mmCIF file of C-alpha atoms and ligand atoms in Angstrom:
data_model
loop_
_atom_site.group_PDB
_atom_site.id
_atom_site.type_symbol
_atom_site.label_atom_id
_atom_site.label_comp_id
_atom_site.label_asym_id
_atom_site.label_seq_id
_atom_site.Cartn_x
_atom_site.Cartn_y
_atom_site.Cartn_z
ATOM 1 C CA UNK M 8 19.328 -32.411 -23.826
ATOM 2 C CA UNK M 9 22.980 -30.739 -24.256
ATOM 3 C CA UNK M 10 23.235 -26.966 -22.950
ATOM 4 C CA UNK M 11 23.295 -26.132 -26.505
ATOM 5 C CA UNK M 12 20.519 -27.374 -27.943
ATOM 6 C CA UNK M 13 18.843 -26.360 -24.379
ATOM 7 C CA UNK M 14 19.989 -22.669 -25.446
ATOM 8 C CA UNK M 15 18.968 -22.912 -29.530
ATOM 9 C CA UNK M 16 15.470 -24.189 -28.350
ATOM 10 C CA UNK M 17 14.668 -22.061 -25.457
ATOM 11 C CA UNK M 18 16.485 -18.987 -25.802
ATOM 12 C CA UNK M 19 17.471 -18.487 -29.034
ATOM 13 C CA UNK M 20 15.408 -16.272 -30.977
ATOM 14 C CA UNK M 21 15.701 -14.696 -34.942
ATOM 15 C CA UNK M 22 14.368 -11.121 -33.557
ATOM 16 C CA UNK M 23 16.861 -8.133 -33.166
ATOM 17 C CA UNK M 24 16.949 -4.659 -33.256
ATOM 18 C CA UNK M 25 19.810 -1.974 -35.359
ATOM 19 C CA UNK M 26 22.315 -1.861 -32.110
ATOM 20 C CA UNK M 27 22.648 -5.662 -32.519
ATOM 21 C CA UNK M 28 25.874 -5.952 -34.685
ATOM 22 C CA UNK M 29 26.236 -9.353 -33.852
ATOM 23 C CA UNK M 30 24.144 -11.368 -31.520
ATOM 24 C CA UNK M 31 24.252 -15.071 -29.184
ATOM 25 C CA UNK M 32 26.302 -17.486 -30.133
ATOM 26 C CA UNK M 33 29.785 -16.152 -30.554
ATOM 27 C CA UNK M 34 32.281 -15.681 -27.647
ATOM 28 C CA UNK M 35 30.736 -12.360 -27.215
ATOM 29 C CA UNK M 36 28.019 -10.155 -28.678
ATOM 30 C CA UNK M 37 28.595 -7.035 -30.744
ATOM 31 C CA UNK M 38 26.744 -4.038 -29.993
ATOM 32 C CA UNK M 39 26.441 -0.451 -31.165
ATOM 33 C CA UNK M 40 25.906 2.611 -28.883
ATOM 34 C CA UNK M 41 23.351 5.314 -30.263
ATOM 35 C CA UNK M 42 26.191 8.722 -31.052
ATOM 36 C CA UNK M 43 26.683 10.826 -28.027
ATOM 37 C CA UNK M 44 24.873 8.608 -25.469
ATOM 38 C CA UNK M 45 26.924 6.645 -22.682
ATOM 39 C CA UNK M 46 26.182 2.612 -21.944
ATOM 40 C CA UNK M 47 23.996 1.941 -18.577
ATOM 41 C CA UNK M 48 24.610 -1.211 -17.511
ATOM 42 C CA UNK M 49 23.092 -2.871 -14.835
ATOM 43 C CA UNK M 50 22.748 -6.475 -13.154
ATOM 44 C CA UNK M 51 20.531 -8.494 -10.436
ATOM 45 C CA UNK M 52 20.238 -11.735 -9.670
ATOM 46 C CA UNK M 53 17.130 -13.797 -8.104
ATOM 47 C CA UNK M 54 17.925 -16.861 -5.950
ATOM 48 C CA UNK M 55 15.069 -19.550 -6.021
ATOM 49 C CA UNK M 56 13.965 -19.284 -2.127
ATOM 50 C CA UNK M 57 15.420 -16.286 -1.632
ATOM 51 C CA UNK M 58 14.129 -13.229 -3.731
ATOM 52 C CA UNK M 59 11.184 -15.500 -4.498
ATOM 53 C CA UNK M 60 8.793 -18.594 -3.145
ATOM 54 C CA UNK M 61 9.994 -21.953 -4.093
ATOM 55 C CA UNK M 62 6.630 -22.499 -5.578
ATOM 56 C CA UNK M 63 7.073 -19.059 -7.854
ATOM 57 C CA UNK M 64 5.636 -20.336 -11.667
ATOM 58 C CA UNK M 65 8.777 -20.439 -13.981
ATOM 59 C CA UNK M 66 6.953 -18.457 -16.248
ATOM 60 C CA UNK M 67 6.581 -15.027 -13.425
ATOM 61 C CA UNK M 68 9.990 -16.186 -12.776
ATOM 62 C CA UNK M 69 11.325 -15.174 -16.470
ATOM 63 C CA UNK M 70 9.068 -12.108 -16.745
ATOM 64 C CA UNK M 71 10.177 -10.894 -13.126
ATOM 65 C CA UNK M 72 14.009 -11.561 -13.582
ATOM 66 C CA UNK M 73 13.942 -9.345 -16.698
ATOM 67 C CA UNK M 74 11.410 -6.939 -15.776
ATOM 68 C CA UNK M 75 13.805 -6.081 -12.666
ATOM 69 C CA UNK M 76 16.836 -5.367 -14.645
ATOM 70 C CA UNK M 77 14.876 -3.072 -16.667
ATOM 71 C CA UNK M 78 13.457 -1.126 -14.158
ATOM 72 C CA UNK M 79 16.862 -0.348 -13.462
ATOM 73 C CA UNK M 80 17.101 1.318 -16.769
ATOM 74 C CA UNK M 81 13.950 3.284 -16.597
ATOM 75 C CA UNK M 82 15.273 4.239 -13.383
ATOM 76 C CA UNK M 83 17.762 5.784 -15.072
ATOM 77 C CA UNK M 84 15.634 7.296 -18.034
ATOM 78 C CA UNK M 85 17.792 5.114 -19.923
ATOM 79 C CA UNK M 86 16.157 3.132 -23.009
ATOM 80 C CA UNK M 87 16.840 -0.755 -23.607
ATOM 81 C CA UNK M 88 19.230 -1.880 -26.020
ATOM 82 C CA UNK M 89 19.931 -5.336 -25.277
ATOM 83 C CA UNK M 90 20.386 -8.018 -22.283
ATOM 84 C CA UNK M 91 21.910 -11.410 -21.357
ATOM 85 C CA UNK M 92 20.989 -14.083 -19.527
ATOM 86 C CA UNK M 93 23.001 -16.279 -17.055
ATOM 87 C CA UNK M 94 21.074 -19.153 -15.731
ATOM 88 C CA UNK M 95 22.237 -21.818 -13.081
ATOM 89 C CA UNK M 96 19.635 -24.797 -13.469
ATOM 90 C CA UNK M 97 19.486 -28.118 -10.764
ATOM 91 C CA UNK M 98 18.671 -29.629 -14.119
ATOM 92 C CA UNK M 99 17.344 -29.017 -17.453
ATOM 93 C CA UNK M 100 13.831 -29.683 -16.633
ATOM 94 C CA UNK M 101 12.001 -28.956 -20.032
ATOM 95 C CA UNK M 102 8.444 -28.028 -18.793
ATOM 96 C CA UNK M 103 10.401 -25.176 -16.337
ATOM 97 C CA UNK M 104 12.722 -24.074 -19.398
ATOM 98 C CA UNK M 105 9.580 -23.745 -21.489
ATOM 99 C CA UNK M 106 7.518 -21.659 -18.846
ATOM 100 C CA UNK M 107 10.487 -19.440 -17.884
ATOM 101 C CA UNK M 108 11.494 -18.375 -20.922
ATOM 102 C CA UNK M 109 7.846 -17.844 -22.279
ATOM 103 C CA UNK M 110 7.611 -15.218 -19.188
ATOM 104 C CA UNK M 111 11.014 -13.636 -20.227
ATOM 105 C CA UNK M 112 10.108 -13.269 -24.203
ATOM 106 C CA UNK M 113 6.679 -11.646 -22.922
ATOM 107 C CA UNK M 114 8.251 -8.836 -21.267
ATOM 108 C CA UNK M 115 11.392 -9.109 -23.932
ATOM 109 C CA UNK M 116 8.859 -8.808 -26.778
ATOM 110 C CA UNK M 117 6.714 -6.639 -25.424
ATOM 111 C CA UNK M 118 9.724 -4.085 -24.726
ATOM 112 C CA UNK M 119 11.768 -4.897 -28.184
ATOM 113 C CA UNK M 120 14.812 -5.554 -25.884
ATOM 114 C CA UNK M 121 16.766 -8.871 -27.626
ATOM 115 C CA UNK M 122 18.745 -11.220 -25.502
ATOM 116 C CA UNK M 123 22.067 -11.321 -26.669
ATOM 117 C CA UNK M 124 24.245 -14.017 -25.026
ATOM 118 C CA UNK M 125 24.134 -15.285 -21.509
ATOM 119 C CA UNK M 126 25.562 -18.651 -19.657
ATOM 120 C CA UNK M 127 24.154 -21.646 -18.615
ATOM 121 C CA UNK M 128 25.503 -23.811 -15.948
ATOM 122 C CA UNK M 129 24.303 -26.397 -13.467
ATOM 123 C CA UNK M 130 23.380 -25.815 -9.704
ATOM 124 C CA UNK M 131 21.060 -24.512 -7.308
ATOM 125 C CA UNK M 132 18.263 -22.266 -9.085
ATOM 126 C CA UNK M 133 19.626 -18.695 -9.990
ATOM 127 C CA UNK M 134 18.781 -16.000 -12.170
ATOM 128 C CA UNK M 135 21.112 -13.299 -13.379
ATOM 129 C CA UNK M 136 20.053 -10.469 -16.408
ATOM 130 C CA UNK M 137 22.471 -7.844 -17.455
ATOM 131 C CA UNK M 138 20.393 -4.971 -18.867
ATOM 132 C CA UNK M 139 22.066 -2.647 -20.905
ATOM 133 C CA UNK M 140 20.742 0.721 -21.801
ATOM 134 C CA UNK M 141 21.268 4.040 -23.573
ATOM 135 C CA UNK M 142 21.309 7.693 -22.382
ATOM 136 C CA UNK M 143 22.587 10.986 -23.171
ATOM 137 C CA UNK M 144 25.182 11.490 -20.612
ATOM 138 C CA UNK M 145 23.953 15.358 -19.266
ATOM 139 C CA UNK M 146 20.332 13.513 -19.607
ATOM 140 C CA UNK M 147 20.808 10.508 -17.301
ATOM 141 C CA UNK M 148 18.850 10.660 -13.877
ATOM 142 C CA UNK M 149 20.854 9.953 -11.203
ATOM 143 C CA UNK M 150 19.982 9.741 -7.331
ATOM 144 C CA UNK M 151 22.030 13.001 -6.366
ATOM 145 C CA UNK M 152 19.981 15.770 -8.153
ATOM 146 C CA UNK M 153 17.116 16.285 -5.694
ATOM 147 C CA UNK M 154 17.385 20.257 -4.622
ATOM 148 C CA UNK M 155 15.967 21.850 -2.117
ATOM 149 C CA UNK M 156 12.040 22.832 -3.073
ATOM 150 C CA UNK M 157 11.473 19.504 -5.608
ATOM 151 C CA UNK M 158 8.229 17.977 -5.037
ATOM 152 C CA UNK M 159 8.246 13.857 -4.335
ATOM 153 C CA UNK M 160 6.293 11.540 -6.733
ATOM 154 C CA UNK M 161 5.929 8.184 -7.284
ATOM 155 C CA UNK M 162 4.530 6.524 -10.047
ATOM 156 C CA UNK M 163 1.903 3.612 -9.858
ATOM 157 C CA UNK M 164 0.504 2.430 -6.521
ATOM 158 C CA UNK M 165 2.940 1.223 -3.718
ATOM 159 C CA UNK M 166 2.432 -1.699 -1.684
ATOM 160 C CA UNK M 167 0.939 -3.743 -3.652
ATOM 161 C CA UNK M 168 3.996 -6.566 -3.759
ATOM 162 C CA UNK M 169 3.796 -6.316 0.424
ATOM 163 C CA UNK M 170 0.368 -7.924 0.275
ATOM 164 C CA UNK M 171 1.350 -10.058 -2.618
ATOM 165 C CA UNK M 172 4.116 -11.604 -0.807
ATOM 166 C CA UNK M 173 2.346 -12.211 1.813
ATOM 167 C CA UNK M 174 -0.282 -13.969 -0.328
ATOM 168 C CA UNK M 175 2.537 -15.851 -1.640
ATOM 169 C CA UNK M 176 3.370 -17.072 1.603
ATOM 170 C CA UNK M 177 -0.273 -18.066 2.146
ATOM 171 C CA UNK M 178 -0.245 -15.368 5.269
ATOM 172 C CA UNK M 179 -3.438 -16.302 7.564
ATOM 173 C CA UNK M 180 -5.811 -12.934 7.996
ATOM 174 C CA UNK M 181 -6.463 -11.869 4.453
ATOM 175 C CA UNK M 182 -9.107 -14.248 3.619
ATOM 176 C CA UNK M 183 -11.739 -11.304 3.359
ATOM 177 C CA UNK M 184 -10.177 -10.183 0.224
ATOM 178 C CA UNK M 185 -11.830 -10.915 -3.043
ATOM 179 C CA UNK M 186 -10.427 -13.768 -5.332
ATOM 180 C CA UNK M 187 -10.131 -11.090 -7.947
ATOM 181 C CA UNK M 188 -7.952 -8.385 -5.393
ATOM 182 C CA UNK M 189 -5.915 -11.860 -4.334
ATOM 183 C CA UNK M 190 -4.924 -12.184 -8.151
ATOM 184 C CA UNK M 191 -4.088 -8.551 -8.483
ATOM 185 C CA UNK M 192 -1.922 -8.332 -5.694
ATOM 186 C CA UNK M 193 0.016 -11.514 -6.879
ATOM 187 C CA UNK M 194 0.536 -10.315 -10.062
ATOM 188 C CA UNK M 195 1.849 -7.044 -8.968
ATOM 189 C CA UNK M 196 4.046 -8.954 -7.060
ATOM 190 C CA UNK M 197 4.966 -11.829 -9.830
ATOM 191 C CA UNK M 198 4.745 -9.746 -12.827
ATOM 192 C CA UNK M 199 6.009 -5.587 -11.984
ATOM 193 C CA UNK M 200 6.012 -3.487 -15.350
ATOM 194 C CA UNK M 201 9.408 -1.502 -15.444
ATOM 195 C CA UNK M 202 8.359 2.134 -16.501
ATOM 196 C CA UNK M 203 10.847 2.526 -19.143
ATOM 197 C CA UNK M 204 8.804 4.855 -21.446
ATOM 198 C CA UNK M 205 7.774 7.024 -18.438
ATOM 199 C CA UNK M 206 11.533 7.004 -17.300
ATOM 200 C CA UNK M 207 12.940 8.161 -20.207
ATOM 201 C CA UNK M 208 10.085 10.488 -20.803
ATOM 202 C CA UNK M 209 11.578 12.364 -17.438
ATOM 203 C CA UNK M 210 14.236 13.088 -18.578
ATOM 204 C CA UNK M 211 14.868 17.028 -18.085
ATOM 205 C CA UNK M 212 12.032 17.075 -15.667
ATOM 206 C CA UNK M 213 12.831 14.506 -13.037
ATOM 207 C CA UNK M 214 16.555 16.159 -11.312
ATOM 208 C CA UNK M 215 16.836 12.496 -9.307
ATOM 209 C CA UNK M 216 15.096 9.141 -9.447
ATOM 210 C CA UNK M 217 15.296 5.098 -8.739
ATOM 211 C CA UNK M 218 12.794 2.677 -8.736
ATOM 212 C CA UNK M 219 10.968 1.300 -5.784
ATOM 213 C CA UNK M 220 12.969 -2.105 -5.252
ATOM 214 C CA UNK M 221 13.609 -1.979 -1.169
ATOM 215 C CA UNK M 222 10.653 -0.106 -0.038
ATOM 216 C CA UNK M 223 9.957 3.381 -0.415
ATOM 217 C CA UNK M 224 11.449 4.722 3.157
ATOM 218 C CA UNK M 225 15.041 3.381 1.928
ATOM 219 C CA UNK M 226 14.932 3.657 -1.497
ATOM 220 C CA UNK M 227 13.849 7.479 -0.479
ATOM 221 C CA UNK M 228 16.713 7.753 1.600
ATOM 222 C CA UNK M 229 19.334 6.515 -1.485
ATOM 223 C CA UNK M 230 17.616 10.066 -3.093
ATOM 224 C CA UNK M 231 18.360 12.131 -0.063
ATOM 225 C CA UNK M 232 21.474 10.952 1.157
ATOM 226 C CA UNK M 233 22.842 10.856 -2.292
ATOM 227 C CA UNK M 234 21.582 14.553 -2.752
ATOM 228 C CA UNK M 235 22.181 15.562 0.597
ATOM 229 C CA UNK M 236 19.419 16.932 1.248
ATOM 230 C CA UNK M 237 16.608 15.836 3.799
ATOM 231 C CA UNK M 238 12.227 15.403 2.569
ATOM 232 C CA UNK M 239 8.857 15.730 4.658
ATOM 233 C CA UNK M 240 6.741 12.869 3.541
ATOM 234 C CA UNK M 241 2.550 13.007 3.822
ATOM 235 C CA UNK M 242 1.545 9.836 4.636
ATOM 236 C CA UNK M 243 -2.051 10.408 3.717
ATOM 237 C CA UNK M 244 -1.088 11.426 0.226
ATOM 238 C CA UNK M 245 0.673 8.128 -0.579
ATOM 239 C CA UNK M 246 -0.833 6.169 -3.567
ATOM 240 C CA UNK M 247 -2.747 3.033 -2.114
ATOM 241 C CA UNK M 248 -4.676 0.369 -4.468
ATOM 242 C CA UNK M 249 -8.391 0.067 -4.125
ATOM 243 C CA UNK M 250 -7.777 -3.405 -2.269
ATOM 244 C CA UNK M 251 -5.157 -2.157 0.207
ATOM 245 C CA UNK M 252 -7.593 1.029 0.971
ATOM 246 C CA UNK M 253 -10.072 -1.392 1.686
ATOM 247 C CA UNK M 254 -7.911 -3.318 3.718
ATOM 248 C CA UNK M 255 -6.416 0.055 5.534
ATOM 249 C CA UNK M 256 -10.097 0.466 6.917
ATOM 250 C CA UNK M 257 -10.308 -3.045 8.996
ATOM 251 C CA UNK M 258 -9.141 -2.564 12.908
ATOM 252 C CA UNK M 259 -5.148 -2.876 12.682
ATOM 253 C CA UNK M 260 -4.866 -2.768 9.057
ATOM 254 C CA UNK M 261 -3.990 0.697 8.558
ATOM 255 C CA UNK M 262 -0.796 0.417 10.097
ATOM 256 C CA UNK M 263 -0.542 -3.186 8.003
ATOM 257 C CA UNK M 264 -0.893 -1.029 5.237
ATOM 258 C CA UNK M 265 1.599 1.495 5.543
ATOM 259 C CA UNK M 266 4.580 -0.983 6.655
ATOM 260 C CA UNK M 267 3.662 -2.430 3.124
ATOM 261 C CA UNK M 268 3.616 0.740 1.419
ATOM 262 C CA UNK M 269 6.557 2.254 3.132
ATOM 263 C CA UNK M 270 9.027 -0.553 3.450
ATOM 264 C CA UNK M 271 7.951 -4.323 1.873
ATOM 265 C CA UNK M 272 9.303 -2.933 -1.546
ATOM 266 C CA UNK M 273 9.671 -4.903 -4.761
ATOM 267 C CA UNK M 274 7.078 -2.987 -6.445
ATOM 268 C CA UNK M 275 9.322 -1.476 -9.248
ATOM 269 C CA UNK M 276 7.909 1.996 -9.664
ATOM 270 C CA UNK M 277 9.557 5.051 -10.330
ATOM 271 C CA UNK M 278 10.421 7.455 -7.070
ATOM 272 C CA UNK M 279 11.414 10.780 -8.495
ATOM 273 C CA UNK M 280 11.754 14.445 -7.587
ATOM 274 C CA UNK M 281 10.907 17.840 -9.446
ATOM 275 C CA UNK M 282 10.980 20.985 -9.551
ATOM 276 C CA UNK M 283 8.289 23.355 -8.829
ATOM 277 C CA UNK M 284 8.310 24.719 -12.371
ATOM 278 C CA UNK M 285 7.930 21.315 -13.995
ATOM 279 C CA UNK M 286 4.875 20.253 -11.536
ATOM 280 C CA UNK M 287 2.725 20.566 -14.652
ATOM 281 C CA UNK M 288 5.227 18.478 -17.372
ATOM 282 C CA UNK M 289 4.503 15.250 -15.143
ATOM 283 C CA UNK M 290 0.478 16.421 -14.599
ATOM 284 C CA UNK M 291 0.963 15.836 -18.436
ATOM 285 C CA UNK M 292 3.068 12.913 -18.456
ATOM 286 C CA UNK M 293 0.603 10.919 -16.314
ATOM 287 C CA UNK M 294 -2.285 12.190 -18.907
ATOM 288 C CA UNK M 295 0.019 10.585 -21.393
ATOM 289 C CA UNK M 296 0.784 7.455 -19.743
ATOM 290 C CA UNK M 297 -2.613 6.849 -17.938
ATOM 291 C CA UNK M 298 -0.528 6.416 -15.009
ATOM 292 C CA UNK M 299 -0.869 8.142 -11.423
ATOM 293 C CA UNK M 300 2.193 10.551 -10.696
ATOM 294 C CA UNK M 301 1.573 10.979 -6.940
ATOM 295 C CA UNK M 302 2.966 14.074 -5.447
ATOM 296 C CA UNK M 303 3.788 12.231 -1.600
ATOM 297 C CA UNK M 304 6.647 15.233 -0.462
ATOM 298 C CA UNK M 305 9.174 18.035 -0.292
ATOM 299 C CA UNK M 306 12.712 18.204 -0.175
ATOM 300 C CA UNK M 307 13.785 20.290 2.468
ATOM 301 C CA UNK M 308 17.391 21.607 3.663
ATOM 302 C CA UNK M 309 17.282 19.857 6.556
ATOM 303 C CA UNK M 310 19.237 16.540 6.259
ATOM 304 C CA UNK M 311 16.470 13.107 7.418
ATOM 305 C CA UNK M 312 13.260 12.034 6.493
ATOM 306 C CA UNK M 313 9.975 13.593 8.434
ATOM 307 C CA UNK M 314 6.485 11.758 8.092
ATOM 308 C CA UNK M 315 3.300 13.231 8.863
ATOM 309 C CA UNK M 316 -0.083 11.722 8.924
ATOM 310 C CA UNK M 317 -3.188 13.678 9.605
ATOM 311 C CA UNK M 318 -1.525 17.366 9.927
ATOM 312 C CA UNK M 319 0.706 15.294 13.000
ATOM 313 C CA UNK M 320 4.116 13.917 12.992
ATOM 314 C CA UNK M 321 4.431 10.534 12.171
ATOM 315 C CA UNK M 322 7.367 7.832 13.752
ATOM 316 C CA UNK M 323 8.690 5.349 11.845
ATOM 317 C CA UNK M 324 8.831 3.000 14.828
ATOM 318 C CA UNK M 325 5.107 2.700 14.163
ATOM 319 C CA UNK M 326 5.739 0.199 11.210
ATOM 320 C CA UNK M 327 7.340 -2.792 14.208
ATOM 321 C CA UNK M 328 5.087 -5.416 15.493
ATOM 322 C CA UNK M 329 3.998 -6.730 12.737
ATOM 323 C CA UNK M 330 6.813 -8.746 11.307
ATOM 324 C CA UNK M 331 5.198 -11.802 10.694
ATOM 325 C CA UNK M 332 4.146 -10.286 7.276
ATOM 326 C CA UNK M 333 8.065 -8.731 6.841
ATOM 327 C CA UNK M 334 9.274 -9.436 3.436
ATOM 328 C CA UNK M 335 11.589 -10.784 1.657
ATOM 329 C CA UNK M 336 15.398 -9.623 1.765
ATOM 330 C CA UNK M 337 16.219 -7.255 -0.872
ATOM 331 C CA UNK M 338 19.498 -7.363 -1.600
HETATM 332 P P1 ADP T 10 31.451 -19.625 -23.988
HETATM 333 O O1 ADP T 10 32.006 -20.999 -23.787
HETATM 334 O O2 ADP T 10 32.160 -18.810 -25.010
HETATM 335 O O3 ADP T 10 31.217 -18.911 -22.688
HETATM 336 P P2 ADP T 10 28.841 -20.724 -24.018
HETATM 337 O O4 ADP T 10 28.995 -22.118 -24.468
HETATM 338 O O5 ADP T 10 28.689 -20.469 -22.560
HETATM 339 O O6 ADP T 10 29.999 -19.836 -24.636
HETATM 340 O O7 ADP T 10 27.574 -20.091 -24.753
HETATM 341 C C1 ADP T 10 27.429 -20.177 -26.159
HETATM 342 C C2 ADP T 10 26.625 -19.002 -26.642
HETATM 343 O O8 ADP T 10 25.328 -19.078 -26.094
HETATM 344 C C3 ADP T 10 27.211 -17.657 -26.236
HETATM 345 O O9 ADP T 10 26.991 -16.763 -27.282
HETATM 346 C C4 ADP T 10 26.398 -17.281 -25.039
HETATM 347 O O10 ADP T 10 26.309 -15.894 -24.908
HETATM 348 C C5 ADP T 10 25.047 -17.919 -25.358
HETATM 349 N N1 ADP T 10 24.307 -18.341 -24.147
HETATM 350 C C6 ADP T 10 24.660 -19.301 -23.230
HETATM 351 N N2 ADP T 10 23.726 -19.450 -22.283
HETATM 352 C C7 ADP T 10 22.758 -18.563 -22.579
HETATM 353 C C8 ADP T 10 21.511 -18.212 -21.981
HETATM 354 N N3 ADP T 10 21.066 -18.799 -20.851
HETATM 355 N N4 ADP T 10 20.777 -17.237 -22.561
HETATM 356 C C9 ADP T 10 21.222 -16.620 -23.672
HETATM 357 N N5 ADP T 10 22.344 -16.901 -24.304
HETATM 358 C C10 ADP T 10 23.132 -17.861 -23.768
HETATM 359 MG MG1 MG T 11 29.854 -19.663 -21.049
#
C-alpha cells in the first residue's frame, strides 16, 4: 500500500466542522479563528517503548496520543478546533493502521475535533498530534495566576495510571486486585479523558491550571513556581479510587499509594486553583459534570510545597524505596 492510499483509507475522513476552510490533502490546511480569540497550539509526541509498553493495543495507542494533546487544551480552557497527525511507522502494517486510527476517531468523534493534515514517514514507531485550540486571550488559564489564599483542586481521581502502569508492566504484588479494578486501572492508564468541557467551563473561576501529565508534586510545582507563590498540600484529602483505597489499607501500600498519586503522573486531570469567592462556582461545576472537584490545598506566601498527613508534616523523601514500580519518563 502507497502512503497515500495508506492516508485516504485510514485517516481520511468526510467530517468537519465551520473553522475548517480547507482540510487534508493540500500542502497545508486552512483554518479560521473564532473573532477575538487567540490560537493555542500545542504538541507531544509518544515513542513506542518509551511513553508506552511495546505491547500497548494500537487502538489505546490512537485514543491516548490524541487524548494527550487535548488535555493540553483543556488545560488551557481552550476549546478544540482542529489537529494533525504525524506518524513514523516500521511499516504499514494494516491490522495496526486499522486499530490505531479506530482509537484516534473515538476520541476525535467523540470530541468533534477533525484531523486536518499530518505526515507519514517510515521508522521506528512514533506518534506526534498538534492540537490546536481557541480562547479568548484575557480568558486563557495560564500556570502563573495562583494568588495567595486560592484553594487547590483537582479534578477526577489521581493515581490511577501509577497502578495501571504497573499492571502494564505485569508488576508482581497486585494479584489481590479484582479482574474488574485490573481493567479499570488499565484503562485509566490506556484511555485518559481530556476535560475539555470542564476546562473551558473554568474559565473566570480557575486564576491558574495544567493537567496532571508528570505527577501531581511537579506538575504542582509548574503552578507555584510559575506564580511564585508557595501551597500546603493535605495528603489525606487527595482523591483516591475505590481500588487504590483498598489497596492503601494492605501493610506497605499506603505509602505505594501516595508515590502513585503524588508523582507516577499520566493521569490527565485538571490541577487548578481558586479563589475563595468562587469555592461554590466549581461545587457547581462538579454537580454539572458529575465529576469530583477535590479541594487537596492552599496557596500560601511562602515560596515551596508543604505536605501534611494526619494534622503532621509530611516529607517527600517518604515516596523512595519503592522504585521498582517508578514510572515511565515523562518528558
Ligand atoms: P507534503 O508532501 O505536502 O508534505 P504529504 O504527501 O506529506 O504532503 O501529505 C499529503 C496530505 O496528506 C497533506 O495534506 C497532509 O497533511 C496529509 N497527511 C499526511 N500524513 C497524514 C497523517 N498521518 N494524518 C493526517 N493527514 C496526513
Ligand atoms: Mg509531508
Amino acid at each position: 500500500m502507497d502512503e497515500f492510499s495508506l492516508i485516504r483509507r485510514y485517516f481520511q475522513r468526510a467530517d468537519t466542522t465551520p473553522a475548517v476552510k480547507l482540510g487534508m490533502g493540500d500542502d497545508a490546511a486552512l483554518l479560521a479563528l473564532p473573532a477575538g480569540e487567540v490560537l493555542a497550539v500545542t504538541t507531544d509526541t509518544l515513542v513506542a517503548g518509551r511513553h508506552f509498553p511495546l505491547d500497548t493495543p494500537a487502538h489505546a495507542i490512537g485514543w491516548k496520543a490524541l487524548a494527550v494533546n487535548l488535555s493540553d487544551l483543556a488545560a488551557m480552557g481552550a476549546k478544540p478546533l482542529a489537529v494533525t497527525l504525524a506518524l513514523t511507522l516500521p511499516q504499514a502494517d494494516e491490522d495496526w493502521l486499522s486499530a490505531f486510527s479506530t482509537g484516534f476517531f473515538a476520541l476525535a468523534n467523540a470530541q468533534q475535533v477533525p484531523l486536518i493534515g499530518g505526515d507519514t514517514t517510515r521508522g521506528p514507531l512514533s506518534i506526534t498530534v498538534t492540537a490546536l485550540g481557541a480562547v479568548p486571550q484575557a480568558l486563557a488559564i495560564c500556570r502563573s495566576g495562583a494568588r495567595v489564599g486560592d484553594h487547590v483542586f483537582v479534578s477526577g481521581s489521581i493515581g490511577d495510571a501509577g497502578l495501571g502502569l504497573a499492571l502494564a508492566r505485569h508488576t508482581t504484588g497486585l494479584q489481590q486486585l479484582s479482574a474488574e479494578d485490573q481493567q479499570f486501572a488499565l484503562a485509566r492508564l490506556q484511555y485518559p479523558t481530556p476535560r475539555l468541557a470542564l476546562g473551558q467551563a473554568l474559565r473566570g473561576i480557575a486564576t491558574a491550571m495544567l493537567d496532571v501529565s508528570d505527577g501531581l508534586l511537579q506538575d504542582l510545582g509548574h503552578i507555584l513556581n510559575a506564580s511564585d507563590v508557595g501551597a500546603d498540600l493535605v495528603l489525606d484529602a487527595l482523591p483516591l479510587s475505590a481500588p487504590l483505597r483498598a489497596l492503601a489499607s494492605e501493610p506497605n501500600g499506603h505509602a505505594q499509594v501516595l508515590r502513585w498519586a503524588l508523582s507516577a503522573g499520566d493521569d490527565y486531570e485538571l490541577l487548578f486553583t481558586v479563589a475563595p469567592s468562587h469555592l461554590l462556582r466549581v461545587e457547581a461545576l462538579a454537580q454539572t459534570y458529575n465529576l469530583a472537584l477535590t479541594d487537596i490545598g492552599v496557596i500560601r506566601r511562602d515560596r515551596g510545597l508543604r505536605m501534611h498527613s494526619q494534622g503532621a508534616p509530611w516529607h517527600a523523601d517518604n515516596l523512595q524505596g519503592y522504585d521498582h514500580f517508578s514510572s515511565s519518563d515523562h518528558d
